[in-house]
Coordinates of C-alpha atoms (C1' of nucleotides) in Angstrom, one line a residue:
Chain Z
M29 CA -11.1 45.0 176.1
V30 CA -10.2 45.7 172.5
Y31 CA -11.7 44.3 169.3
I32 CA -9.5 43.0 166.5
K33 CA -11.1 45.6 164.1
Q34 CA -9.5 48.4 166.2
L35 CA -6.0 47.0 166.3
S36 CA -4.5 49.6 164.0
E37 CA -5.2 52.2 166.7
F38 CA -3.0 50.3 169.1
E39 CA 0.2 49.6 167.3
G40 CA 3.0 49.1 169.7
K41 CA 0.6 49.0 172.7
E42 CA -0.5 46.3 175.0
V43 CA -4.1 45.1 174.5
T44 CA -6.4 42.3 175.7
L45 CA -8.5 40.4 173.2
K46 CA -11.3 37.9 173.9
G47 CA -12.3 35.4 171.3
W48 CA -12.2 32.0 169.8
V49 CA -9.5 29.9 168.3
A50 CA -10.0 29.9 164.6
N51 CA -6.9 28.0 163.9
R52 CA -3.7 26.9 165.8
R53 CA -0.4 25.6 164.6
D54 CA 2.6 24.9 166.7
S55 CA 6.3 24.5 166.4
K56 CA 8.9 23.9 169.1
G57 CA 8.8 26.8 171.4
L58 CA 6.1 28.7 169.5
V59 CA 2.3 28.4 169.2
F60 CA 0.4 30.4 166.5
I61 CA -3.2 31.1 167.4
N62 CA -5.6 32.6 164.8
L63 CA -8.0 34.5 167.0
R64 CA -11.5 35.3 165.9
D65 CA -13.6 37.8 167.9
G66 CA -16.5 38.5 165.6
S67 CA -15.0 41.8 164.4
G68 CA -12.1 40.1 162.6
L69 CA -9.2 37.7 162.7
C70 CA -5.7 38.1 164.1
Q71 CA -2.8 35.9 164.6
C72 CA -1.4 35.7 168.1
V73 CA 2.1 34.3 168.6
A74 CA 2.9 32.7 171.9
D75 CA 6.6 32.4 172.5
E76 CA 7.8 30.0 175.2
N77 CA 10.2 32.5 176.5
K78 CA 7.8 35.4 176.9
I79 CA 5.0 33.8 178.9
T80 CA 4.8 31.4 181.9
A81 CA 5.3 27.7 181.4
G82 CA 1.7 27.2 182.5
E83 CA 0.4 29.7 179.9
F84 CA 2.5 28.1 177.2
D85 CA 1.2 24.7 178.1
Q86 CA -2.4 26.0 177.9
A87 CA -1.7 27.6 174.5
G88 CA -0.5 24.3 173.1
K89 CA -3.7 22.6 174.3
L90 CA -6.2 25.0 172.8
S91 CA -8.5 23.1 170.4
L92 CA -10.3 24.7 167.5
E93 CA -13.0 27.1 168.7
S94 CA -11.8 27.2 172.3
A95 CA -12.6 30.4 174.0
V96 CA -9.6 32.4 175.3
E97 CA -8.5 35.8 176.6
I98 CA -5.1 36.9 175.2
S99 CA -3.0 39.9 176.2
G100 CA -0.1 41.0 174.1
T101 CA 1.7 43.7 172.1
V102 CA 0.3 44.8 168.8
V103 CA 2.9 44.5 166.1
K104 CA 2.7 45.5 162.5
D105 CA 3.2 42.5 160.2
E106 CA 2.4 42.8 156.5
R107 CA 2.1 39.1 156.1
Q108 CA -1.0 39.0 158.3
I109 CA -4.6 39.2 157.2
G110 CA -5.4 42.4 159.1
G111 CA -1.8 43.7 158.8
F112 CA -1.2 43.2 162.6
E113 CA -0.3 40.3 164.9
I114 CA -0.1 40.0 168.7
Q115 CA 3.0 39.0 170.6
V116 CA 1.4 37.2 173.5
T117 CA 2.3 38.3 177.0
G118 CA -0.6 36.7 178.8
L119 CA -3.1 34.0 178.1
K120 CA -6.2 32.8 179.9
T121 CA -8.3 29.8 178.7
I122 CA -12.0 30.5 179.1
Q123 CA -13.1 27.1 177.8
V124 CA -11.4 24.3 175.9
A125 CA -13.7 23.3 173.1
E126 CA -14.5 19.7 172.2
E127 CA -13.6 18.5 168.7
F128 CA -15.2 21.0 166.3
P129 CA -17.3 19.3 163.7
I130 CA -16.5 21.7 160.9
A131 CA -13.0 20.9 159.8
K132 CA -10.7 23.1 157.7
K133 CA -11.7 21.4 154.4
E134 CA -14.5 21.1 152.0
H135 CA -17.8 19.9 153.4
G136 CA -21.0 18.9 151.7
I137 CA -24.0 21.2 151.9
E138 CA -26.2 18.9 153.9
F139 CA -23.6 18.5 156.6
L140 CA -23.0 22.3 156.7
M141 CA -26.7 23.0 157.0
D142 CA -27.0 20.6 159.9
Q143 CA -24.2 22.5 161.5
R144 CA -25.6 25.9 160.6
H145 CA -25.3 27.2 164.2
L146 CA -21.5 26.5 164.0
W147 CA -21.0 27.2 160.3
L148 CA -21.9 30.8 161.1
R149 CA -18.5 31.2 162.6
S150 CA -16.7 30.6 159.3
Q151 CA -15.2 33.5 157.5
R152 CA -17.3 33.2 154.4
Q153 CA -20.5 33.2 156.4
W154 CA -19.3 36.0 158.5
A155 CA -18.7 38.1 155.4
I156 CA -22.1 37.3 153.8
L157 CA -24.0 38.1 156.9
R158 CA -22.1 41.3 157.5
I159 CA -23.1 42.3 153.9
R160 CA -26.7 41.4 154.8
N161 CA -26.5 43.7 157.8
T162 CA -25.2 46.6 155.6
I163 CA -28.0 46.0 153.1
I164 CA -30.6 46.0 155.9
Y165 CA -29.2 49.2 157.4
S166 CA -29.0 51.0 154.0
I167 CA -32.6 50.0 153.2
H168 CA -33.8 51.7 156.3
N169 CA -31.5 54.7 155.6
F170 CA -32.8 55.1 152.1
F171 CA -36.5 55.1 153.0
Q172 CA -36.1 57.2 156.1
K173 CA -34.2 59.9 154.2
E174 CA -36.9 59.8 151.5
G175 CA -39.6 60.5 154.1
F176 CA -41.1 57.0 154.3
M177 CA -42.6 55.7 157.5
Q178 CA -41.7 52.2 158.6
M179 CA -44.8 50.3 159.6
D180 CA -45.5 46.6 160.3
A181 CA -48.1 44.5 158.6
P182 CA -49.6 41.6 160.7
I183 CA -48.1 38.1 160.4
F184 CA -51.4 36.3 161.2
T185 CA -53.8 36.9 158.5
G186 CA -57.4 35.8 158.0
N187 CA -57.5 36.3 154.3
A188 CA -55.3 34.8 151.6
C189 CA -53.8 37.5 149.5
E190 CA -53.5 35.5 146.4
G191 CA -55.1 32.1 147.1
T192 CA -54.5 29.7 150.0
S193 CA -52.6 26.9 148.2
N194 CA -49.2 27.9 149.3
L195 CA -49.9 29.3 152.8
F196 CA -49.0 27.9 156.2
E197 CA -52.2 27.4 158.1
T198 CA -52.3 27.8 161.9
D199 CA -54.9 27.7 164.5
F200 CA -56.0 31.1 165.8
Y201 CA -58.3 30.5 168.8
G202 CA -60.1 27.9 166.8
D203 CA -60.2 29.7 163.5
P204 CA -57.9 29.0 160.7
A205 CA -55.3 31.8 160.2
Y206 CA -52.5 32.0 157.7
L207 CA -48.9 33.2 158.1
S208 CA -48.6 36.2 156.0
Q209 CA -47.3 35.8 152.4
S210 CA -47.3 39.5 151.8
G211 CA -48.0 42.7 153.8
Q212 CA -49.1 44.4 150.7
L213 CA -52.8 44.9 151.2
Y214 CA -52.1 46.3 154.6
G215 CA -49.4 48.5 153.1
E216 CA -52.0 50.1 150.9
A217 CA -54.1 50.9 153.9
M218 CA -51.2 52.4 155.7
A219 CA -50.2 54.4 152.7
M220 CA -53.6 55.9 152.6
A221 CA -53.0 57.0 156.2
F222 CA -49.4 58.1 156.0
G223 CA -48.6 58.8 152.3
K224 CA -45.4 56.8 151.9
I225 CA -44.7 53.8 154.0
Y226 CA -42.6 50.6 154.0
T227 CA -42.9 47.4 155.8
F228 CA -39.9 45.2 156.7
G229 CA -40.9 41.8 158.0
P230 CA -40.9 38.1 157.6
T231 CA -43.1 36.4 155.0
F232 CA -44.1 32.7 154.6
R233 CA -44.7 30.6 151.6
A234 CA -45.5 26.9 151.8
E235 CA -44.2 26.1 148.4
K236 CA -42.6 22.7 148.2
S237 CA -39.9 24.3 146.1
K238 CA -36.4 22.9 146.0
T239 CA -34.5 25.4 144.0
R240 CA -31.7 27.9 144.7
R241 CA -34.2 30.8 144.8
H242 CA -36.8 29.7 147.4
L243 CA -37.2 29.8 151.1
S244 CA -40.3 29.0 153.2
E245 CA -39.5 32.0 155.5
F246 CA -37.9 35.1 154.1
W247 CA -37.8 38.8 154.8
M248 CA -39.6 41.2 152.5
I249 CA -39.4 45.0 152.2
E250 CA -42.7 46.4 150.8
P251 CA -42.9 50.2 150.2
E252 CA -46.3 51.6 149.2
M253 CA -46.7 55.2 148.0
A254 CA -49.9 57.2 147.6
F255 CA -50.1 59.3 144.4
Y256 CA -47.4 57.2 142.5
D257 CA -48.0 55.7 139.1
I258 CA -46.0 52.8 137.7
H259 CA -43.3 55.0 136.1
Q260 CA -42.7 56.9 139.4
N261 CA -42.6 53.4 141.0
M262 CA -39.9 52.3 138.6
D263 CA -37.9 55.4 139.2
L264 CA -38.1 54.7 143.0
I265 CA -37.1 51.1 142.6
E266 CA -34.0 52.1 140.5
N267 CA -32.9 54.8 142.9
F268 CA -33.5 52.5 145.9
L269 CA -31.5 49.5 144.5
Q270 CA -28.7 51.7 143.4
Y271 CA -28.5 53.3 146.8
V272 CA -28.2 50.0 148.5
I273 CA -25.7 48.7 145.9
K274 CA -23.5 51.8 146.4
E275 CA -23.6 51.5 150.1
V276 CA -22.4 47.8 149.9
L277 CA -19.7 48.8 147.5
D278 CA -18.6 51.6 149.8
K279 CA -18.8 49.8 153.1
C280 CA -18.1 46.2 152.4
Q281 CA -15.0 46.1 150.3
A282 CA -13.2 43.7 152.7
E283 CA -16.2 41.4 152.9
L284 CA -16.7 41.3 149.2
K285 CA -13.1 40.5 148.7
L286 CA -13.3 37.7 151.3
I287 CA -16.1 36.0 149.4
D288 CA -14.2 36.6 146.1
R289 CA -17.0 38.7 144.6
D290 CA -16.2 40.3 141.3
T291 CA -17.8 43.7 141.7
S292 CA -17.8 44.9 138.1
V293 CA -21.5 44.0 137.6
L294 CA -22.4 45.8 140.8
E295 CA -20.6 48.9 139.6
S296 CA -22.3 48.8 136.2
S297 CA -25.6 48.4 138.0
L298 CA -25.3 52.0 139.0
N299 CA -26.2 52.8 135.4
K300 CA -29.7 53.2 134.2
F301 CA -31.9 50.1 134.3
P302 CA -33.5 49.1 131.0
R303 CA -37.3 49.1 131.1
L304 CA -38.8 46.6 128.8
T305 CA -42.5 45.9 128.2
Y306 CA -43.6 42.3 128.5
D307 CA -43.9 42.2 124.7
E308 CA -40.2 43.3 124.2
A309 CA -39.1 40.8 126.9
V310 CA -40.8 38.0 125.1
A311 CA -39.3 38.9 121.8
I312 CA -35.8 38.8 123.4
I313 CA -36.4 35.5 125.1
K314 CA -37.6 33.9 121.9
G315 CA -34.5 35.2 120.1
E316 CA -36.5 37.4 117.8
K317 CA -34.9 40.5 119.0
D318 CA -31.2 41.1 119.8
V319 CA -29.8 43.1 122.7
N320 CA -26.5 44.9 122.3
G321 CA -25.8 42.7 119.4
Q322 CA -26.5 39.5 121.4
N323 CA -29.1 36.9 120.8
S324 CA -30.6 35.0 123.7
I325 CA -30.7 31.6 122.0
K326 CA -27.3 32.0 120.4
S327 CA -25.6 33.1 123.6
L328 CA -27.0 30.1 125.4
E329 CA -25.6 27.8 122.6
V330 CA -22.3 29.5 123.0
E331 CA -22.4 29.0 126.7
L332 CA -23.2 25.3 126.3
A333 CA -20.2 25.0 124.0
E334 CA -18.0 26.7 126.6
V335 CA -19.3 24.5 129.3
E336 CA -18.4 21.4 127.2
A337 CA -15.0 22.8 126.4
K338 CA -14.3 23.4 130.1
M339 CA -15.4 19.9 131.0
I340 CA -12.9 18.4 128.5
A341 CA -10.2 20.6 130.0
I342 CA -11.0 19.6 133.5
I343 CA -11.2 15.9 132.7
A344 CA -7.7 16.2 131.1
E345 CA -6.3 17.9 134.1
I346 CA -7.8 15.3 136.5
N347 CA -6.2 12.5 134.4
D348 CA -3.0 14.4 134.3
R349 CA -2.8 14.8 138.1
E350 CA -3.9 11.2 138.7
T351 CA -1.1 9.9 136.5
K352 CA 1.4 12.1 138.3
I353 CA 0.3 10.8 141.7
A354 CA 0.6 7.2 140.5
V355 CA 4.3 7.7 139.8
P356 CA 6.1 6.5 142.9
G357 CA 8.4 8.8 144.8
M358 CA 6.2 11.9 145.0
K359 CA 6.3 13.5 148.4
K360 CA 3.3 13.1 150.6
G361 CA 2.5 16.8 150.8
E362 CA 2.5 17.0 147.1
I363 CA 0.2 14.0 146.8
N364 CA -2.2 15.5 149.2
F365 CA -2.2 18.8 147.4
N366 CA -2.9 17.0 144.1
Q367 CA -5.7 14.9 145.7
T368 CA -7.4 17.9 147.1
K369 CA -7.1 19.6 143.7
I370 CA -8.6 16.5 142.0
A371 CA -11.5 16.5 144.5
N372 CA -12.2 20.2 143.8
L373 CA -12.0 19.6 140.0
K374 CA -14.5 16.8 140.3
N375 CA -16.8 19.1 142.1
D376 CA -16.5 21.7 139.4
L377 CA -17.1 19.0 136.9
K378 CA -20.4 18.1 138.7
D379 CA -21.5 21.7 138.4
L380 CA -20.7 21.8 134.8
E381 CA -22.5 18.5 134.2
E382 CA -25.6 20.2 135.8
S383 CA -25.2 23.1 133.4
Q384 CA -24.8 20.7 130.5
R385 CA -28.1 19.1 131.4
N386 CA -29.9 22.4 132.1
I387 CA -28.9 24.6 129.3
P388 CA -30.5 22.6 126.5
Q389 CA -33.7 22.6 128.5
W390 CA -33.6 26.3 128.8
I391 CA -33.0 26.8 125.1
E392 CA -36.0 24.6 124.4
S393 CA -38.1 26.5 126.9
A394 CA -37.0 29.9 125.5
K395 CA -37.7 28.8 121.9
N396 CA -41.1 27.4 122.8
F397 CA -42.2 30.3 125.1
R398 CA -45.9 30.9 124.7
Y399 CA -46.9 34.5 124.5
G400 CA -49.2 35.3 127.4
N401 CA -47.5 33.1 130.0
D402 CA -45.6 34.3 133.0
L403 CA -41.8 34.2 132.7
G404 CA -40.3 31.1 134.2
G405 CA -37.0 30.9 136.1
S406 CA -35.0 29.9 133.0
D407 CA -36.6 32.7 130.9
E408 CA -35.5 35.2 133.5
T409 CA -32.0 33.7 133.4
V410 CA -32.0 33.9 129.6
I411 CA -33.0 37.5 129.6
T412 CA -30.7 38.8 132.4
R413 CA -27.6 37.2 130.9
L414 CA -27.8 39.7 128.1
F415 CA -27.5 42.7 130.4
D416 CA -25.0 43.9 133.0
V417 CA -27.6 45.8 135.0
P418 CA -30.9 44.9 136.5
V419 CA -33.8 44.8 134.0
M420 CA -37.3 46.0 134.6
V421 CA -40.2 44.2 132.8
Y422 CA -43.6 45.9 133.0
D423 CA -47.1 45.8 131.5
W424 CA -47.9 42.1 131.8
P425 CA -50.8 40.2 130.5
H426 CA -53.3 40.7 133.2
E427 CA -54.3 37.1 133.5
V428 CA -50.9 36.0 135.0
K429 CA -50.7 38.8 137.6
A430 CA -52.3 39.5 140.9
F431 CA -55.9 40.7 141.2
Y432 CA -55.0 44.1 142.7
L433 CA -52.9 45.4 139.8
K434 CA -54.2 48.3 137.7
R435 CA -54.9 47.8 134.0
N436 CA -53.1 49.9 131.5
P437 CA -55.8 52.4 130.6
E438 CA -54.5 52.6 127.0
N439 CA -54.4 48.8 126.6
P440 CA -56.4 46.9 129.2
R441 CA -54.9 43.6 128.1
F442 CA -52.0 44.6 130.3
A443 CA -51.7 45.0 134.0
R444 CA -49.3 47.6 135.3
G445 CA -47.1 45.2 137.2
V446 CA -43.3 45.4 137.2
D447 CA -40.7 42.8 137.9
V448 CA -37.0 43.6 138.4
L449 CA -34.7 40.9 137.2
A450 CA -31.2 40.9 138.6
P451 CA -28.3 40.3 136.3
E452 CA -25.9 37.3 136.2
G453 CA -28.8 34.9 136.0
Y454 CA -30.3 35.7 139.4
G455 CA -33.8 36.6 138.2
E456 CA -36.6 38.2 140.0
I457 CA -35.7 40.2 143.1
V458 CA -38.5 42.7 143.0
G459 CA -42.2 42.5 142.1
G460 CA -44.6 45.4 142.2
G461 CA -46.8 47.7 140.3
E462 CA -49.5 50.3 140.3
R463 CA -52.7 49.2 142.1
E464 CA -56.2 49.1 140.8
T465 CA -58.3 52.1 142.1
N466 CA -61.7 51.1 140.8
E467 CA -63.8 49.2 143.3
Q468 CA -65.9 47.4 140.7
L469 CA -62.9 46.2 138.7
L470 CA -61.4 44.9 141.9
R471 CA -64.6 43.0 142.7
D472 CA -64.7 41.5 139.2
K473 CA -61.1 40.4 139.6
I474 CA -61.7 38.9 143.1
I475 CA -64.5 36.8 141.6
E476 CA -62.4 35.9 138.6
H477 CA -59.7 34.6 140.9
D478 CA -62.3 32.8 143.0
L479 CA -61.3 34.5 146.3
P480 CA -63.7 35.0 149.2
M481 CA -65.1 38.5 148.8
A482 CA -66.0 38.9 152.5
D483 CA -62.3 38.7 153.4
F484 CA -61.6 41.7 151.2
E485 CA -64.3 44.1 152.2
W486 CA -61.9 46.1 154.4
Y487 CA -59.5 46.3 151.5
L488 CA -62.3 47.5 149.1
D489 CA -63.2 50.2 151.7
L490 CA -59.9 51.9 150.6
R491 CA -61.5 52.5 147.2
K492 CA -64.5 54.1 148.8
Y493 CA -62.8 56.8 150.9
G494 CA -60.4 58.9 149.0
S495 CA -59.2 56.4 146.5
V496 CA -56.0 57.7 144.7
P497 CA -53.5 56.3 142.3
H498 CA -50.9 54.5 144.2
A499 CA -48.1 52.0 143.7
G500 CA -45.5 49.9 145.5
F501 CA -43.3 46.9 145.3
G502 CA -41.9 44.0 147.3
L503 CA -38.2 43.3 147.6
G504 CA -37.0 39.8 148.7
L505 CA -34.1 40.6 151.0
E506 CA -32.5 37.2 150.7
R507 CA -32.6 37.3 146.9
L508 CA -30.9 40.7 147.0
V509 CA -28.2 39.4 149.4
T510 CA -27.8 36.3 147.2
W511 CA -27.2 38.4 144.1
L512 CA -25.0 41.0 145.7
C513 CA -22.8 38.3 147.2
K514 CA -23.1 36.1 144.0
L515 CA -24.1 33.1 146.1
K516 CA -25.1 29.9 144.6
H517 CA -28.1 29.5 146.8
V518 CA -30.4 31.7 149.0
R519 CA -29.8 29.4 152.0
E520 CA -26.5 31.1 152.8
S521 CA -28.1 34.6 152.8
I522 CA -30.0 34.2 156.0
P523 CA -28.7 33.0 159.4
F524 CA -31.1 30.2 159.9
P525 CA -32.8 29.3 156.6
R526 CA -36.3 27.7 156.7
M527 CA -37.0 25.7 153.6
Y528 CA -38.8 22.6 152.5
G529 CA -37.2 19.8 154.5
R530 CA -35.3 22.1 156.8
L531 CA -36.6 23.2 160.2
L532 CA -33.4 22.6 162.3
P533 CA -31.2 24.0 163.6
Chain Q
rU11 C1' -46.3 17.2 142.4
rC12 C1' -43.0 15.9 138.2
rC13 C1' -37.9 15.0 135.9
rU14 C1' -32.9 13.9 137.2
rU15 C1' -28.5 12.6 140.3
rG16 C1' -27.0 10.6 144.7
rA17 C1' -26.5 8.1 150.0
rU18 C1' -19.8 3.7 152.0
rA19 C1' -15.2 6.0 158.6
rG20 C1' -16.4 12.4 162.3
rC21 C1' -15.8 14.9 157.1
rU22 C1' -14.8 14.5 151.5
rC23 C1' -14.7 10.5 148.5
rA24 C1' -12.7 5.7 145.8
rG25 C1' -14.4 0.7 145.6
rC26 C1' -13.7 -2.5 138.3
rU27 C1' -17.9 -7.4 135.3
rG28 C1' -21.3 -9.6 142.0
rG29 C1' -16.0 -13.1 144.7
rU30 C1' -11.9 -14.0 150.4
rU31 C1' -10.4 -9.8 156.0
rA32 C1' -14.1 -2.7 152.9
rG33 C1' -9.8 1.6 151.1
rA34 C1' -7.5 6.7 150.7
rG35 C1' -7.0 11.7 152.2
rC36 C1' -8.5 15.1 155.7
rG37 C1' -9.9 15.6 160.8
rA38 C1' -8.8 13.5 165.9
rG39 C1' -4.9 11.3 169.4
rU40 C1' 0.6 10.6 170.4
rG41 C1' 5.5 11.9 169.2
rA42 C1' 9.3 15.0 166.1
rC43 C1' 10.2 20.2 164.0
rU44 C1' 11.6 28.1 166.2
rG45 C1' 7.8 31.8 161.6
rU46 C1' 3.4 28.8 160.5
rU47 C1' -1.1 30.8 157.2
rA48 C1' -6.5 24.1 155.5
rA49 C1' -2.5 20.6 152.9
rU50 C1' 6.1 18.8 157.0
rC51 C1' 7.2 13.6 158.9
rA52 C1' 6.0 8.9 161.7
rC53 C1' 2.6 6.0 164.4
rU54 C1' -2.5 4.9 166.6
rA55 C1' -7.8 4.7 167.0
rG56 C1' -12.0 5.0 164.0
rG57 C1' -17.4 1.1 159.6
rU58 C1' -25.4 -0.7 161.0
rC59 C1' -21.7 0.2 153.2
rC60 C1' -29.5 4.8 154.3
rC61 C1' -33.9 1.2 155.4
rU62 C1' -37.1 -3.2 154.1
rG63 C1' -37.6 -7.2 151.1
rG64 C1' -35.9 -10.1 146.8
rU65 C1' -32.4 -12.7 143.2
rU66 C1' -27.7 -15.6 144.0
rC67 C1' -23.4 -20.7 146.4
rG68 C1' -22.0 -15.5 147.5
rA69 C1' -24.6 -8.5 147.4
rG70 C1' -21.4 -2.2 149.2
rC71 C1' -22.3 -3.5 143.8
rC72 C1' -28.1 -6.5 140.6
rC73 C1' -33.9 -6.0 141.2
rA74 C1' -38.5 -3.9 143.8
rG75 C1' -40.5 -0.6 147.4
rG76 C1' -39.4 3.3 150.9
rU77 C1' -36.7 7.4 153.4
rC78 C1' -33.4 11.5 153.1
rA79 C1' -30.5 14.9 150.3
rG80 C1' -28.4 17.7 145.7
rG81 C1' -29.9 20.0 140.9
rG82 C1' -33.9 21.4 137.7
rA83 C1' -39.3 22.3 136.3
rG84 C1' -43.9 24.4 138.1
rC85 C1' -44.9 28.6 141.6
rC86 C1' -42.8 32.8 143.4
rA87 C1' -39.6 37.5 146.2

RNA sequence: UCCUUGAUAGCUCAGCUGGUUAGAGCGAGUGACUGUUAAUCACUAGGUCCCUGGUUCGAGCCCAGGUCAGGGAGCCA
């Protein structure tokens, strides 16, 4: 058995492929089968004269997604996707599929999510999840080559890392237990034992968020390094992200092309990441400070004008095409083509209308940003649009950040946290920082945040026995996948997304 | 939780100011066509207009409440 990916090694030879029918067309005496086997796609041509009548009959009856075993000769054909096609010499039906729900046309997102188990078979999903796999693999490669040890934090936790409001509560032999929202505190314990560690596991947040950035269950990578300060932490984040981006660029060209990803921003992200303090970031958001000659507020206003110009152009095109269709005498195929075009244009128009509604809100929120607050989603969007590389923002007002972050010794108003904001409006993909080493300061913070002290005694022990400067960060895998693939929504970045209102399939 | 948009055939949608028997395309089925890349031609089947109540001679359309979904805010990775 041969996989489609290997066909170039078998030119002129006879091979047997096993897979599913991705598409089928027939003419008199010929059946074209687009075979999908998980490794790729390949057209197989069944000619009436080259196979038995029984086989040809079977070929004609193959429905979409039927399973089939095909033998044939590998022929070079530039017109084909993979550059090769199969001249069929033998065909065996494994199963004839019932009518496949996902048709070869546009579908709404709710329908596709209901069909997620089948949607995974489509080319676009295939490419995205292949890229996800490359990302996962290169994350492990990076940390392993850097001497990190992979360790797992527990998923059931008795203590709430940052308050219980957004945790999933479960029953643990009669006691309440929460699904982990971060392995970080455990990561610190493991770093004190092994030096440099990273966790890679699922995380759960019970936020009733309905935005393109949130999942209830997502995968997080959390490195933790003993003897690192915030600057070394930022160096590591930059090296790490650039390694992963480079691997994706090197190994996933075909997949990136399939999903139509313009890779220029990924390439420019191999340059140095700007490091802004919170103060600098706020000045940029409020439009008080320009970046590379660009002003945040002005660039949003320009974008709004562009959106409105595009809307006018699209409306004109829709009208134009509708008038054309209305004239009698147009061929049916051409009418269909135009109708599909119109439907697509209307969808584009809906997206633009969303932007038209959102951008003025973002401008308002940027102008009225109150110093001392955390950055909101739109603020992140505003700032990252001005750069073509990820941006790091560090030294935050300590009130808005987690209790375990270290204060800047030179200016204790600030906590030494760092957020990495992805370009192209994607926002936060990494959150991390240097950890507080002083036991008493931690106790004060725990009280300030109104957290149950008893649950943190084990954590505070780490400050009693060889407490050292240390730092780490958390990377949201799905957010990274979403950005690298330039997806509209995180739900496509994971095989089976779990989010508010979505538990099946 | 709040703001906003929506729910009509298997799918994507149209349905005007409330008016007779609810429409199209795609998909499916049948037939025609020797080279097609979702979108050649003809025919056929296919409907709880999200739910409950109300207004009206008459509701897919108006009103009230609910359910579900899209987008955004908050919160976050």
